[in-house]
Coordinates of C-alpha atoms and ligand atoms in Angstrom, one line a residue:
Chain A
M1 CA -86.4 23.8 47.6
I2 CA -85.7 23.5 51.3
Y3 CA -84.6 20.4 53.1
V4 CA -84.0 20.4 56.8
K5 CA -83.0 17.3 58.8
D6 CA -82.5 17.1 62.5
L7 CA -81.5 20.8 62.7
R8 CA -80.1 21.9 66.1
K9 CA -79.0 25.2 67.4
Q10 CA -77.3 25.9 70.7
Y11 CA -76.7 29.3 72.2
D12 CA -74.1 29.1 75.0
G13 CA -75.6 26.1 76.7
F14 CA -79.2 26.8 75.8
L15 CA -80.7 24.6 73.1
A16 CA -83.0 26.9 71.1
V17 CA -83.7 24.4 68.2
K18 CA -83.9 20.8 69.3
G19 CA -83.6 18.7 66.2
I20 CA -86.3 19.6 63.7
S21 CA -86.9 18.2 60.2
F22 CA -89.1 19.5 57.4
E23 CA -89.1 20.0 53.6
V24 CA -90.6 22.7 51.5
Q25 CA -91.7 22.0 48.0
P26 CA -91.4 24.4 45.0
G27 CA -94.4 26.8 44.9
E28 CA -95.4 26.0 48.4
V29 CA -96.2 28.5 51.1
F30 CA -94.9 27.0 54.3
G31 CA -95.6 28.5 57.6
L32 CA -93.7 28.2 60.9
L33 CA -96.2 29.0 63.6
G34 CA -95.3 29.4 67.2
P35 CA -95.2 31.7 70.2
N36 CA -92.3 34.1 70.8
G37 CA -89.1 32.3 71.7
A38 CA -90.2 29.1 69.9
G39 CA -87.1 29.2 67.7
K40 CA -88.7 30.3 64.4
T41 CA -86.2 33.2 63.8
T42 CA -83.3 31.0 64.7
T43 CA -84.5 28.4 62.2
V44 CA -85.0 30.7 59.2
E45 CA -81.9 32.6 59.9
I46 CA -79.9 29.4 59.7
L47 CA -81.5 28.7 56.4
E48 CA -80.7 32.2 55.1
G49 CA -77.0 31.7 56.1
L50 CA -77.2 34.4 58.8
R51 CA -76.5 32.0 61.7
Q52 CA -74.4 28.9 62.0
R53 CA -76.2 25.7 63.0
S54 CA -74.9 23.5 65.8
G55 CA -76.0 20.3 64.1
G56 CA -78.1 18.6 61.5
E57 CA -78.4 18.9 57.7
V58 CA -79.7 21.8 55.7
R59 CA -80.1 22.3 51.9
V60 CA -81.6 25.4 50.4
L61 CA -81.9 25.5 46.6
G62 CA -79.4 22.7 46.7
F63 CA -76.8 24.9 48.6
D64 CA -75.6 24.4 52.1
P65 CA -76.1 27.9 53.6
A66 CA -73.1 27.4 55.8
D67 CA -70.7 26.9 52.9
D68 CA -72.2 28.5 49.8
G69 CA -73.6 31.6 51.4
L70 CA -73.0 34.2 48.7
L71 CA -74.3 32.0 45.9
L72 CA -77.4 31.2 47.9
K73 CA -78.0 34.8 49.0
D74 CA -77.9 35.9 45.3
R75 CA -81.0 33.8 44.7
I76 CA -83.2 34.2 47.8
G77 CA -85.3 37.1 49.1
V78 CA -85.3 37.9 52.8
C79 CA -87.4 39.9 55.1
L80 CA -85.8 39.9 58.5
Q81 CA -87.6 40.3 61.7
Q82 CA -85.0 42.6 63.1
A83 CA -83.4 44.9 60.5
A84 CA -83.1 48.5 59.6
L85 CA -81.7 50.9 57.1
P86 CA -79.8 54.1 57.7
D87 CA -82.1 56.8 58.9
R88 CA -81.3 59.2 56.1
L89 CA -81.3 56.8 53.2
R90 CA -84.1 57.5 50.8
V91 CA -86.4 54.8 49.6
G92 CA -85.3 55.0 46.0
E93 CA -81.7 55.1 47.0
A94 CA -82.1 51.9 49.0
I95 CA -83.6 50.1 46.0
A96 CA -80.8 51.2 43.8
L97 CA -78.2 50.2 46.4
F98 CA -79.6 46.8 46.9
A99 CA -80.0 46.2 43.2
S100 CA -76.3 46.7 42.8
F101 CA -75.6 43.6 45.1
Y102 CA -77.4 41.1 42.9
S103 CA -76.5 39.5 39.6
R104 CA -80.1 39.7 38.4
T105 CA -82.6 42.4 39.3
V106 CA -86.1 43.7 38.4
P107 CA -86.6 47.3 37.5
G108 CA -86.9 49.4 40.7
E109 CA -89.7 51.7 39.5
A110 CA -92.1 48.8 38.8
L111 CA -91.3 47.3 42.2
L112 CA -91.9 50.5 44.0
R113 CA -95.2 51.1 42.2
R114 CA -96.3 47.6 42.9
L115 CA -95.6 48.1 46.6
Q116 CA -97.2 51.5 46.6
L117 CA -94.0 53.2 47.5
W118 CA -93.5 55.2 44.4
D119 CA -94.8 58.4 46.0
K120 CA -92.4 57.8 48.9
R121 CA -89.3 57.2 46.8
D122 CA -87.7 60.4 48.0
A123 CA -88.6 59.9 51.7
F124 CA -86.0 59.1 54.3
F125 CA -86.2 55.7 55.8
M126 CA -86.7 57.3 59.2
H127 CA -89.8 59.1 58.1
L128 CA -91.6 56.0 56.9
S129 CA -94.5 54.5 58.9
G130 CA -94.3 50.9 60.1
G131 CA -96.3 49.6 57.2
Q132 CA -94.2 51.5 54.7
K133 CA -91.0 50.2 56.2
Q134 CA -92.3 46.7 55.9
R135 CA -93.4 47.2 52.3
L136 CA -89.9 48.6 51.6
A137 CA -88.4 45.5 53.3
L138 CA -90.6 43.4 50.9
A139 CA -89.5 45.4 47.9
L140 CA -85.8 44.9 48.9
A141 CA -86.5 41.2 49.3
L142 CA -88.0 41.1 45.8
I143 CA -85.3 43.1 44.0
N144 CA -83.6 40.0 42.7
D145 CA -86.8 38.4 41.6
P146 CA -86.2 35.4 43.9
Q147 CA -88.1 32.2 43.5
L148 CA -87.6 31.5 47.2
L149 CA -88.5 34.0 49.9
F150 CA -88.1 34.0 53.7
L151 CA -90.5 36.3 55.6
D152 CA -89.9 36.4 59.3
E153 CA -93.0 37.7 61.0
P154 CA -93.9 40.0 58.1
S155 CA -96.9 41.5 59.7
A156 CA -95.9 41.6 63.4
G157 CA -96.3 45.0 65.1
L158 CA -98.3 46.5 62.3
D159 CA -101.7 48.1 62.6
A160 CA -104.7 46.2 61.2
Q161 CA -104.8 48.1 57.9
A162 CA -101.1 47.6 57.2
R163 CA -101.3 44.0 58.2
L164 CA -104.1 43.5 55.6
E165 CA -101.9 45.1 52.9
I166 CA -99.0 42.9 53.7
R167 CA -101.2 39.8 53.7
S168 CA -102.6 40.6 50.3
L169 CA -99.1 41.1 49.0
I170 CA -98.1 37.7 50.3
G171 CA -101.2 36.4 48.6
E172 CA -100.0 37.8 45.3
L173 CA -96.6 36.2 45.8
R174 CA -98.3 32.9 46.4
A175 CA -100.3 33.3 43.2
E176 CA -97.0 33.9 41.3
K177 CA -96.0 30.5 42.5
R178 CA -93.0 31.7 44.4
T179 CA -91.9 29.5 47.3
L180 CA -92.4 31.1 50.6
L181 CA -91.2 30.2 54.1
L182 CA -93.0 32.5 56.5
T183 CA -93.0 32.6 60.3
T184 CA -95.8 34.0 62.3
H185 CA -97.5 34.0 65.6
Y186 CA -100.8 35.0 64.1
I187 CA -103.0 31.9 63.7
E188 CA -105.3 33.5 61.1
E189 CA -102.3 34.4 59.0
A190 CA -101.0 30.8 59.0
E191 CA -104.5 29.6 58.3
R192 CA -105.2 32.0 55.4
L193 CA -101.9 32.2 53.7
C194 CA -100.1 28.8 54.1
D195 CA -100.4 25.6 52.2
R196 CA -98.7 23.8 55.0
V197 CA -98.0 24.8 58.6
A198 CA -95.6 23.5 61.1
I199 CA -96.3 24.3 64.7
M200 CA -93.2 25.1 66.6
D201 CA -92.9 25.3 70.4
E202 CA -89.8 25.4 72.6
G203 CA -87.5 24.4 69.7
R204 CA -89.5 21.4 68.5
L205 CA -92.0 20.9 65.7
I206 CA -95.1 19.4 67.3
A207 CA -97.4 19.2 64.3
M208 CA -97.1 19.6 60.6
G209 CA -99.5 19.6 57.7
A210 CA -102.2 21.6 55.9
P211 CA -103.9 23.9 58.3
R212 CA -107.1 21.9 58.1
E213 CA -105.3 18.6 58.7
I214 CA -103.7 20.0 61.8
Q215 CA -107.0 21.2 63.1
E216 CA -108.6 17.8 62.6
H217 CA -105.7 15.8 64.1
A218 CA -105.4 18.0 67.1
L219 CA -108.9 18.1 68.2
G220 CA -110.9 16.2 65.7
A221 CA -114.2 17.6 67.0
S222 CA -116.6 20.1 65.6
T223 CA -119.5 21.8 67.4
I224 CA -123.0 21.8 66.0
E225 CA -125.4 24.3 67.4
L226 CA -129.1 23.9 66.7
Q227 CA -131.9 26.3 67.4
T228 CA -135.5 25.1 67.1
A229 CA -138.9 26.8 67.2
Q230 CA -140.5 24.2 69.5
A231 CA -139.1 22.6 72.6
L232 CA -137.1 19.4 72.0
P233 CA -138.8 16.2 73.2
P234 CA -137.9 15.2 76.8
G235 CA -135.9 12.1 77.6
E236 CA -132.9 10.5 76.0
L237 CA -131.6 12.1 72.8
P238 CA -130.2 9.9 70.0
A239 CA -126.5 9.0 69.9
W240 CA -125.4 10.9 66.8
P241 CA -122.5 9.6 64.7
G242 CA -119.1 10.5 66.2
L243 CA -120.8 11.9 69.3
L244 CA -118.5 13.1 72.1
R245 CA -121.0 15.0 74.2
Q246 CA -124.2 17.0 73.8
A247 CA -126.3 19.4 75.9
R248 CA -129.6 21.2 75.8
D249 CA -129.7 24.8 76.6
G250 CA -131.9 26.3 79.4
S251 CA -134.9 27.1 77.2
G252 CA -135.1 23.5 75.9
R253 CA -135.0 24.9 72.3
G254 CA -131.3 24.8 71.7
L255 CA -129.0 21.8 71.4
T256 CA -125.2 21.7 71.2
I257 CA -123.6 18.6 69.8
V258 CA -119.9 17.9 69.9
T259 CA -118.9 15.3 67.3
T260 CA -116.0 14.0 65.3
R261 CA -118.4 13.5 62.3
P262 CA -120.3 16.7 61.9
A263 CA -121.7 16.1 58.5
A264 CA -123.1 12.6 59.4
A265 CA -124.5 14.0 62.6
V266 CA -126.4 16.7 60.7
M267 CA -127.7 14.1 58.2
E268 CA -129.3 12.2 61.0
A269 CA -130.4 15.1 63.2
V270 CA -132.4 16.9 60.5
P271 CA -134.8 13.9 59.7
W272 CA -135.1 13.2 63.4
L273 CA -136.3 16.8 64.0
I274 CA -138.7 16.5 61.0
A275 CA -140.1 13.2 62.4
H276 CA -140.8 15.0 65.7
R277 CA -142.4 17.9 63.9
I278 CA -139.9 20.3 65.2
E279 CA -139.0 23.3 63.0
L280 CA -135.3 24.0 62.7
Q281 CA -134.6 27.8 63.0
D282 CA -130.9 28.0 62.9
I283 CA -127.9 25.7 62.5
R284 CA -124.3 26.5 63.0
I285 CA -121.3 24.3 62.6
R286 CA -118.1 25.5 64.1
R287 CA -114.9 23.7 62.9
P288 CA -112.0 23.6 65.4
S289 CA -109.8 26.5 64.6
L290 CA -106.0 26.3 64.2
E291 CA -106.1 28.2 67.5
D292 CA -107.9 25.4 69.2
A293 CA -105.4 23.0 67.7
F294 CA -102.5 25.2 68.9
I295 CA -103.8 25.4 72.4
E296 CA -104.5 21.7 72.4
L297 CA -101.0 20.9 71.2
T298 CA -99.0 23.3 73.3
G299 CA -101.2 23.9 76.2
K300 CA -100.4 27.6 75.6
N301 CA -102.4 30.5 74.3
L302 CA -100.6 32.2 71.5
R303 CA -101.7 35.7 72.3
D304 CA -99.9 36.2 75.6
Chain B
M1 CA -68.8 43.3 44.0
W2 CA -67.6 45.6 41.3
R3 CA -71.1 47.0 40.8
A4 CA -71.7 47.1 44.5
L5 CA -68.6 49.2 45.3
P6 CA -69.6 52.3 43.5
A7 CA -73.1 52.1 44.7
L8 CA -71.9 51.7 48.3
I9 CA -69.5 54.7 47.9
L10 CA -72.3 56.8 46.5
T11 CA -74.6 55.8 49.4
D12 CA -71.9 56.5 52.0
L13 CA -71.2 59.9 50.5
R14 CA -74.8 60.8 50.5
L15 CA -75.3 59.7 54.1
A16 CA -72.1 61.4 55.2
L17 CA -73.1 64.7 53.6
R18 CA -76.5 64.5 55.3
M19 CA -74.9 64.3 58.7
R20 CA -73.8 67.6 60.3
T21 CA -71.1 65.9 62.4
V22 CA -69.3 64.7 59.3
V23 CA -69.2 68.1 57.7
F24 CA -68.2 69.6 61.0
F25 CA -65.3 67.2 61.7
N26 CA -64.0 67.3 58.1
Y27 CA -64.2 71.0 57.4
L28 CA -65.1 73.3 60.3
F29 CA -63.1 71.6 63.0
P30 CA -59.8 71.7 61.2
L31 CA -60.5 75.3 60.1
M32 CA -61.0 76.3 63.7
F33 CA -57.7 74.9 64.6
F34 CA -56.1 76.5 61.6
F35 CA -57.2 80.0 62.4
A36 CA -56.4 79.5 66.1
F37 CA -52.9 78.3 65.4
A38 CA -52.2 80.7 62.7
E39 CA -53.2 83.6 64.8
F40 CA -51.4 82.4 68.0
L41 CA -48.2 81.6 66.1
D42 CA -48.6 84.6 63.9
A43 CA -47.7 82.3 61.1
H44 CA -47.5 84.3 57.9
G45 CA -46.0 83.4 54.6
E46 CA -43.8 80.3 54.6
A47 CA -44.4 79.7 58.3
C48 CA -48.0 79.0 57.6
A49 CA -47.1 75.7 55.9
Q50 CA -46.2 74.4 59.4
V51 CA -49.6 75.3 60.7
A52 CA -51.4 74.0 57.6
G53 CA -49.5 70.7 57.9
M54 CA -50.6 70.2 61.5
V55 CA -54.2 71.1 60.8
L56 CA -54.5 68.8 57.8
V57 CA -53.3 66.0 60.0
I58 CA -55.9 66.9 62.7
G59 CA -58.5 66.6 59.9
I60 CA -57.1 63.3 58.7
L61 CA -57.1 61.8 62.2
G62 CA -60.7 62.9 62.7
N63 CA -61.9 61.6 59.4
G64 CA -60.0 58.3 59.8
L65 CA -60.4 57.4 63.4
W66 CA -63.7 58.9 64.2
G67 CA -65.4 58.7 60.8
A68 CA -64.5 55.1 60.1
G69 CA -64.5 54.0 63.7
M70 CA -68.0 55.1 64.7
R71 CA -70.1 54.6 61.6
L72 CA -69.9 50.9 61.3
V73 CA -70.4 50.4 65.0
Q74 CA -73.5 52.5 64.9
E75 CA -74.8 50.6 61.8
R76 CA -74.1 47.3 63.5
E77 CA -75.9 48.3 66.7
A78 CA -78.9 49.5 64.6
N79 CA -79.3 46.2 62.9
I80 CA -78.4 47.8 59.6
L81 CA -75.4 45.6 58.8
R82 CA -77.4 42.4 59.4
R83 CA -79.7 43.4 56.5
F84 CA -76.7 43.7 54.3
R85 CA -75.6 40.3 55.5
V86 CA -78.4 38.5 53.8
T87 CA -77.4 40.0 50.4
P88 CA -74.6 38.5 48.4
I89 CA -71.9 41.0 49.4
S90 CA -68.9 40.4 51.5
P91 CA -67.3 42.8 54.0
T92 CA -64.7 43.9 51.4
P93 CA -66.8 46.4 49.4
I94 CA -68.2 47.8 52.6
L95 CA -64.8 48.4 54.0
L96 CA -63.4 49.8 50.7
A97 CA -66.3 52.1 50.3
S98 CA -65.7 53.5 53.8
V99 CA -62.1 54.2 52.9
V100 CA -62.9 55.8 49.5
T101 CA -65.7 57.8 50.9
G102 CA -63.5 59.3 53.7
W103 CA -60.9 60.1 51.1
L104 CA -63.3 61.8 48.7
L105 CA -64.8 63.8 51.6
Y106 CA -61.4 65.0 52.7
L107 CA -59.8 66.1 49.4
P108 CA -61.9 69.3 49.2
A109 CA -60.7 70.1 52.7
L110 CA -57.1 69.9 51.5
G111 CA -57.8 72.4 48.7
L112 CA -59.8 74.7 50.9
L113 CA -57.1 74.9 53.5
C114 CA -54.4 75.6 51.0
A115 CA -56.5 78.3 49.4
L116 CA -57.3 80.0 52.8
A117 CA -53.7 79.7 53.9
H118 CA -52.7 81.3 50.7
W119 CA -55.2 84.2 50.6
I120 CA -55.3 85.1 54.3
Y121 CA -51.8 84.3 55.5
G122 CA -49.9 84.5 52.3
M123 CA -48.6 80.9 52.3
P124 CA -47.0 80.3 48.9
L125 CA -49.1 77.8 47.0
P126 CA -47.6 74.3 47.3
T127 CA -45.5 73.4 44.4
R128 CA -45.2 69.7 45.2
W129 CA -48.8 68.8 44.6
V130 CA -48.1 65.2 43.9
S131 CA -46.3 64.5 47.2
L132 CA -49.0 66.5 49.0
L133 CA -51.8 64.6 47.4
L134 CA -50.1 61.3 47.9
L135 CA -49.4 62.0 51.6
T136 CA -53.0 63.2 52.2
S137 CA -54.5 60.2 50.4
C138 CA -52.3 57.6 52.1
G139 CA -52.9 59.3 55.4
I140 CA -56.6 59.1 55.0
W141 CA -56.5 55.5 53.8
A142 CA -54.3 54.4 56.6
F143 CA -56.3 56.1 59.4
R144 CA -59.6 55.0 57.9
A145 CA -58.2 51.4 57.9
I146 CA -57.2 51.8 61.6
G147 CA -60.6 53.2 62.3
L148 CA -62.2 50.2 60.6
I149 CA -60.3 47.8 62.8
V150 CA -61.4 49.7 65.9
A151 CA -65.0 49.3 64.6
S152 CA -64.6 45.6 64.3
V153 CA -63.1 44.9 67.7
V154 CA -65.3 47.0 69.9
N155 CA -68.7 46.0 71.2
G156 CA -70.5 49.2 71.1
V157 CA -70.4 52.9 70.6
Q158 CA -69.1 53.6 74.1
E159 CA -66.3 51.2 73.8
S160 CA -65.5 52.6 70.4
T161 CA -65.3 56.1 71.8
V162 CA -62.9 55.0 74.5
L163 CA -60.6 53.1 72.1
I164 CA -60.6 55.9 69.6
Q165 CA -59.7 58.4 72.2
L166 CA -56.8 56.2 73.3
L167 CA -55.5 56.3 69.7
Y168 CA -56.5 59.9 68.9
M169 CA -55.0 61.7 71.8
P170 CA -51.4 60.5 71.5
M171 CA -51.6 61.0 67.7
L172 CA -52.8 64.5 68.3
F173 CA -50.6 65.7 71.1
L174 CA -47.6 63.4 70.8
G175 CA -47.5 63.1 67.0
G176 CA -47.1 66.8 66.4
A177 CA -50.6 67.5 65.1
A178 CA -51.7 69.7 67.9
I179 CA -48.4 70.7 69.5
P180 CA -45.1 71.0 67.5
V181 CA -42.9 68.1 68.5
E182 CA -40.1 70.5 69.2
L183 CA -42.0 71.9 72.2
L184 CA -42.3 68.5 73.8
P185 CA -40.0 67.2 76.5
A186 CA -37.1 65.1 75.3
W187 CA -38.8 61.7 76.3
A188 CA -41.9 62.7 74.4
Q189 CA -39.8 63.6 71.3
V190 CA -38.4 60.1 71.4
A191 CA -41.9 58.6 71.9
A192 CA -43.2 60.7 69.0
R193 CA -41.1 58.7 66.6
F194 CA -43.4 55.7 67.3
V195 CA -46.6 57.6 66.6
P196 CA -47.9 57.3 63.1
S197 CA -49.1 60.9 62.9
Y198 CA -45.6 62.2 63.5
Y199 CA -44.5 61.1 60.1
L200 CA -47.6 62.5 58.5
V201 CA -47.2 65.9 60.1
S202 CA -43.6 66.3 59.3
S203 CA -43.8 65.1 55.7
M204 CA -47.0 67.1 55.1
Q205 CA -45.3 70.3 56.4
N206 CA -42.3 69.5 54.2
A207 CA -44.5 68.9 51.1
L208 CA -46.6 72.1 51.7
G209 CA -43.6 74.3 52.2
H210 CA -40.4 74.7 50.3
G211 CA -38.3 72.7 52.7
D212 CA -36.3 69.9 51.4
P213 CA -37.2 69.7 47.7
A214 CA -35.4 66.3 47.3
A215 CA -37.5 64.6 50.0
W216 CA -40.6 62.9 48.5
H217 CA -41.2 61.0 51.6
G218 CA -41.1 57.5 50.2
A219 CA -40.6 55.8 53.6
E220 CA -43.6 57.6 55.1
I221 CA -45.8 56.8 52.1
A222 CA -44.7 53.2 52.2
A223 CA -45.4 52.9 55.9
L224 CA -48.9 54.5 55.4
L225 CA -49.6 52.2 52.5
L226 CA -48.5 49.2 54.4
A227 CA -50.7 50.2 57.3
T228 CA -53.6 50.6 54.9
G229 CA -53.1 47.1 53.5
V230 CA -52.5 45.4 56.8
G231 CA -55.4 47.4 58.3
L232 CA -57.9 46.6 55.7
S233 CA -57.1 42.9 55.7
I234 CA -57.4 42.7 59.4
A235 CA -60.6 44.7 59.4
R236 CA -61.9 42.2 56.8
Q237 CA -60.9 39.2 59.0
A238 CA -62.3 40.7 62.2
F239 CA -65.5 42.2 60.5
R240 CA -68.6 41.7 62.6
W241 CA -72.1 42.1 61.1
E242 CA -73.9 41.8 64.4
K243 CA -73.2 42.5 68.0
D244 CA -73.7 38.8 68.7
D245 CA -71.0 37.7 66.3
P246 CA -68.1 36.3 68.3
L247 CA -65.0 38.4 68.8
S248 CA -61.8 36.5 68.9
P249 CA -59.7 37.4 71.9
R250 CA -56.8 38.0 69.7
A251 CA -58.6 40.6 67.7
R252 CA -57.5 43.5 69.8
W253 CA -53.9 42.6 69.2
Y254 CA -54.6 43.1 65.5
L255 CA -54.5 46.9 66.2
A256 CA -50.9 46.4 67.3
A257 CA -50.1 44.8 64.0
V258 CA -51.3 47.7 62.0
L259 CA -49.1 50.1 64.1
A260 CA -46.1 47.9 63.4
P261 CA -44.9 49.7 60.3
F262 CA -44.5 52.8 62.3
L263 CA -42.7 51.0 65.1
A264 CA -40.2 49.9 62.5
L265 CA -40.0 53.4 61.1
G266 CA -39.4 54.8 64.6
I267 CA -36.6 52.5 65.3
W268 CA -35.0 53.2 62.0
Q269 CA -35.3 56.9 62.4
L270 CA -34.0 56.9 66.0
A271 CA -31.1 54.8 64.8
T272 CA -30.2 57.1 61.9
A273 CA -31.1 60.5 63.4
P274 CA -31.6 60.5 67.2
P275 CA -33.4 63.7 68.4
T276 CA -31.6 66.1 70.7
A277 CA -33.6 68.3 72.9
G278 CA -33.6 71.8 71.6
T279 CA -32.4 71.0 68.2
R280 CA -34.6 70.2 65.2
T281 CA -34.8 66.9 63.4
P282 CA -34.2 66.8 59.7
T283 CA -37.9 66.1 59.0
H284 CA -38.8 69.5 60.6
P285 CA -37.2 72.2 58.5
E286 CA -37.2 75.5 60.2
R287 CA -40.0 77.6 59.0
I288 CA -42.0 78.9 61.9
T289 CA -41.1 82.5 62.8
P290 CA -40.9 83.2 66.4
P291 CA -44.0 84.7 67.9
D292 CA -44.1 88.4 68.7
T293 CA -45.2 88.2 72.3
P294 CA -44.5 85.5 74.9
S295 CA -48.2 85.0 75.5
S296 CA -48.8 84.0 71.9
A297 CA -45.9 81.5 72.0
D298 CA -48.1 78.8 73.4
P299 CA -49.3 77.0 70.3
A300 CA -51.4 74.7 72.4
A301 CA -53.4 77.5 73.9
G302 CA -56.2 76.7 71.4
C303 CA -56.5 73.2 72.7
G304 CA -56.2 73.8 76.4
R305 CA -52.9 72.2 77.0
R306 CA -49.8 74.0 78.3
P307 CA -46.6 72.4 77.1
P308 CA -43.4 73.3 78.8
R309 CA -42.1 76.6 77.5
R310 CA -38.6 76.1 76.5
P311 CA -36.5 78.0 73.9
T312 CA -37.0 75.2 71.4
F313 CA -38.4 77.4 68.7
P314 CA -35.4 78.7 66.9
V315 CA -35.7 81.0 63.9
Ligands
ADP401 N1 -78.2 35.3 69.7 C1 -78.8 34.6 70.7 N2 -78.2 34.3 71.8 C2 -78.7 33.6 72.8 N3 -80.0 33.2 72.8 C3 -80.8 33.5 71.7 C4 -80.2 34.2 70.6 N4 -81.2 34.4 69.7 C5 -82.3 33.8 70.2 N5 -82.1 33.3 71.4 C6 -83.0 32.5 72.2 O1 -83.4 31.4 71.5 C7 -84.8 31.2 71.6 C8 -85.5 31.2 70.3 O2 -85.5 32.5 69.8 P1 -86.0 32.9 68.4 O3 -85.5 32.0 67.4 O4 -85.8 34.4 68.2 O5 -87.6 32.6 68.5 P2 -88.8 33.1 67.8 O6 -88.4 33.7 66.5 O7 -89.7 31.9 67.6 O8 -89.5 34.1 68.7 C9 -85.3 32.3 72.6 O9 -85.4 31.7 73.9 C10 -84.2 33.3 72.5 O10 -84.1 34.0 73.7
MG402 MG1 -88.8 35.6 65.8

């Protein structure tokens, strides 16, 4: 569906995308995750035919966006990060207008109902809330029933409720087996919605794979927290499988184990506790989050 | 594109009618000038055709230069055009829709003005409707096209305002739309021949009145049509969806290209009929009656300018 090889983009002397490569398969939800300024928008807008690339190879649905722009645009759906409609255009009018641009369209009413905009069909664009504007943007992106959609930060700047709505809609699109390329700087969005994620930072892809794979590659360590009813025996604790480090807590009834093999470590720790007649009160295993992976890979915190 | 065009026109019309400035500049603004001029010049009966011609051109200039020149710039700045850019349409239907919309908006103003001139000032109803309609239409198309080039070559609303003023003012004051050319100094009368609106004013006045019945203004219509064609193709070449889109340094010279047909027309006119101060040119048949009082002889009083008062207003 999408093939990108060694893509580069230069803005008067400044290299915003520094030679990235990736492929997106049909039916896949592919996420570009990265902080602001990473080059995500630049990348997707080159794929949409909105910007010209400075170098590299790009194929989208078999087209080169730089050459076959109109043919490509007829078949993709796009939600831009930065876009607006005329203030005094009504929702229903926007749908009808955009429908006239495409060679193939779905009925506007069904689309508006699905996106819960039917009641708002006579409202001016300028009177819509942020969430409604974003749902309208999604409706316009779906008007030509595209098999491939580009969603650039679809939930950025929305309140929690609206963000949840947008995410559940993206979940529906995924269930319909549409191919999605979505960019985000929300880790939980990438984690929940994407089949595969590429982490982008300063114009480069620094990791790519299923969210779980990235987590494991980046840090590889899980944390096991044990709470016991009796104090743990003094002295040396066993070396659990994959152990990186461990520590007792102040009360002597808690133990934290950091290991690359959490399952095997638990399998040994439980019989060891039973052998010492210590009752296990609570056990918690924390996998590394994509956030940990992100911080590990980029040395940056996404939320600033 | 052939489904997109009517949809874009419908949208443009709706948006225009929802904006007060559009209604004001297309209808109220020319009407204000009309009543001011008609009263000051005491233009009754046949003489009212002179005034109606001037005022219609004021409306055409406003609709074309301001209407087409501002709207696209605003939409570009508001990131509206970039949303259209990811759909399979080219600039062509967007530009055509702007031209057609301006035209459809203006036709009622033509009817309204003729009707008011007829009822209130006793102007005979125009008999040469076809010429009148053609001139109005070609005028709107040409000035819309010029406005669209302006929209393509400027970087923002402010720049657009400046450039439009630079075109609008001479067309208004030199071209005879706000001051009859006969009242201008001799050098300005020569300069007027190179101003597109000059041809529009004089031929509209002729078509509205009962001046030269043989003149159907082929040369003027041809120049306006040529300007429309050249203007639209330049506007398409120079079209920018986003502020960041590069603007070729040559682009501003494009504006000169679209004014070229009028340059040719001016040279031709000057060669065949040079103006002499105090006498009227053939394109300005004598129809304005002299005003009653000297104070009302200043036709530009309504627009705050005081042209030299000379006995150039023969009966
Ligand atoms: N049109 C442009 N001209 C110059 N620099 C740009 C332009 N667009 C983006 N940039 C720069 O390129 C970098 C990447 O931007 P962008 O692709 O928008 O990142 P992201 O979408 O990941 O936040 C940023 O440093 C940004 O300032
Ligand atoms: Mg971005």
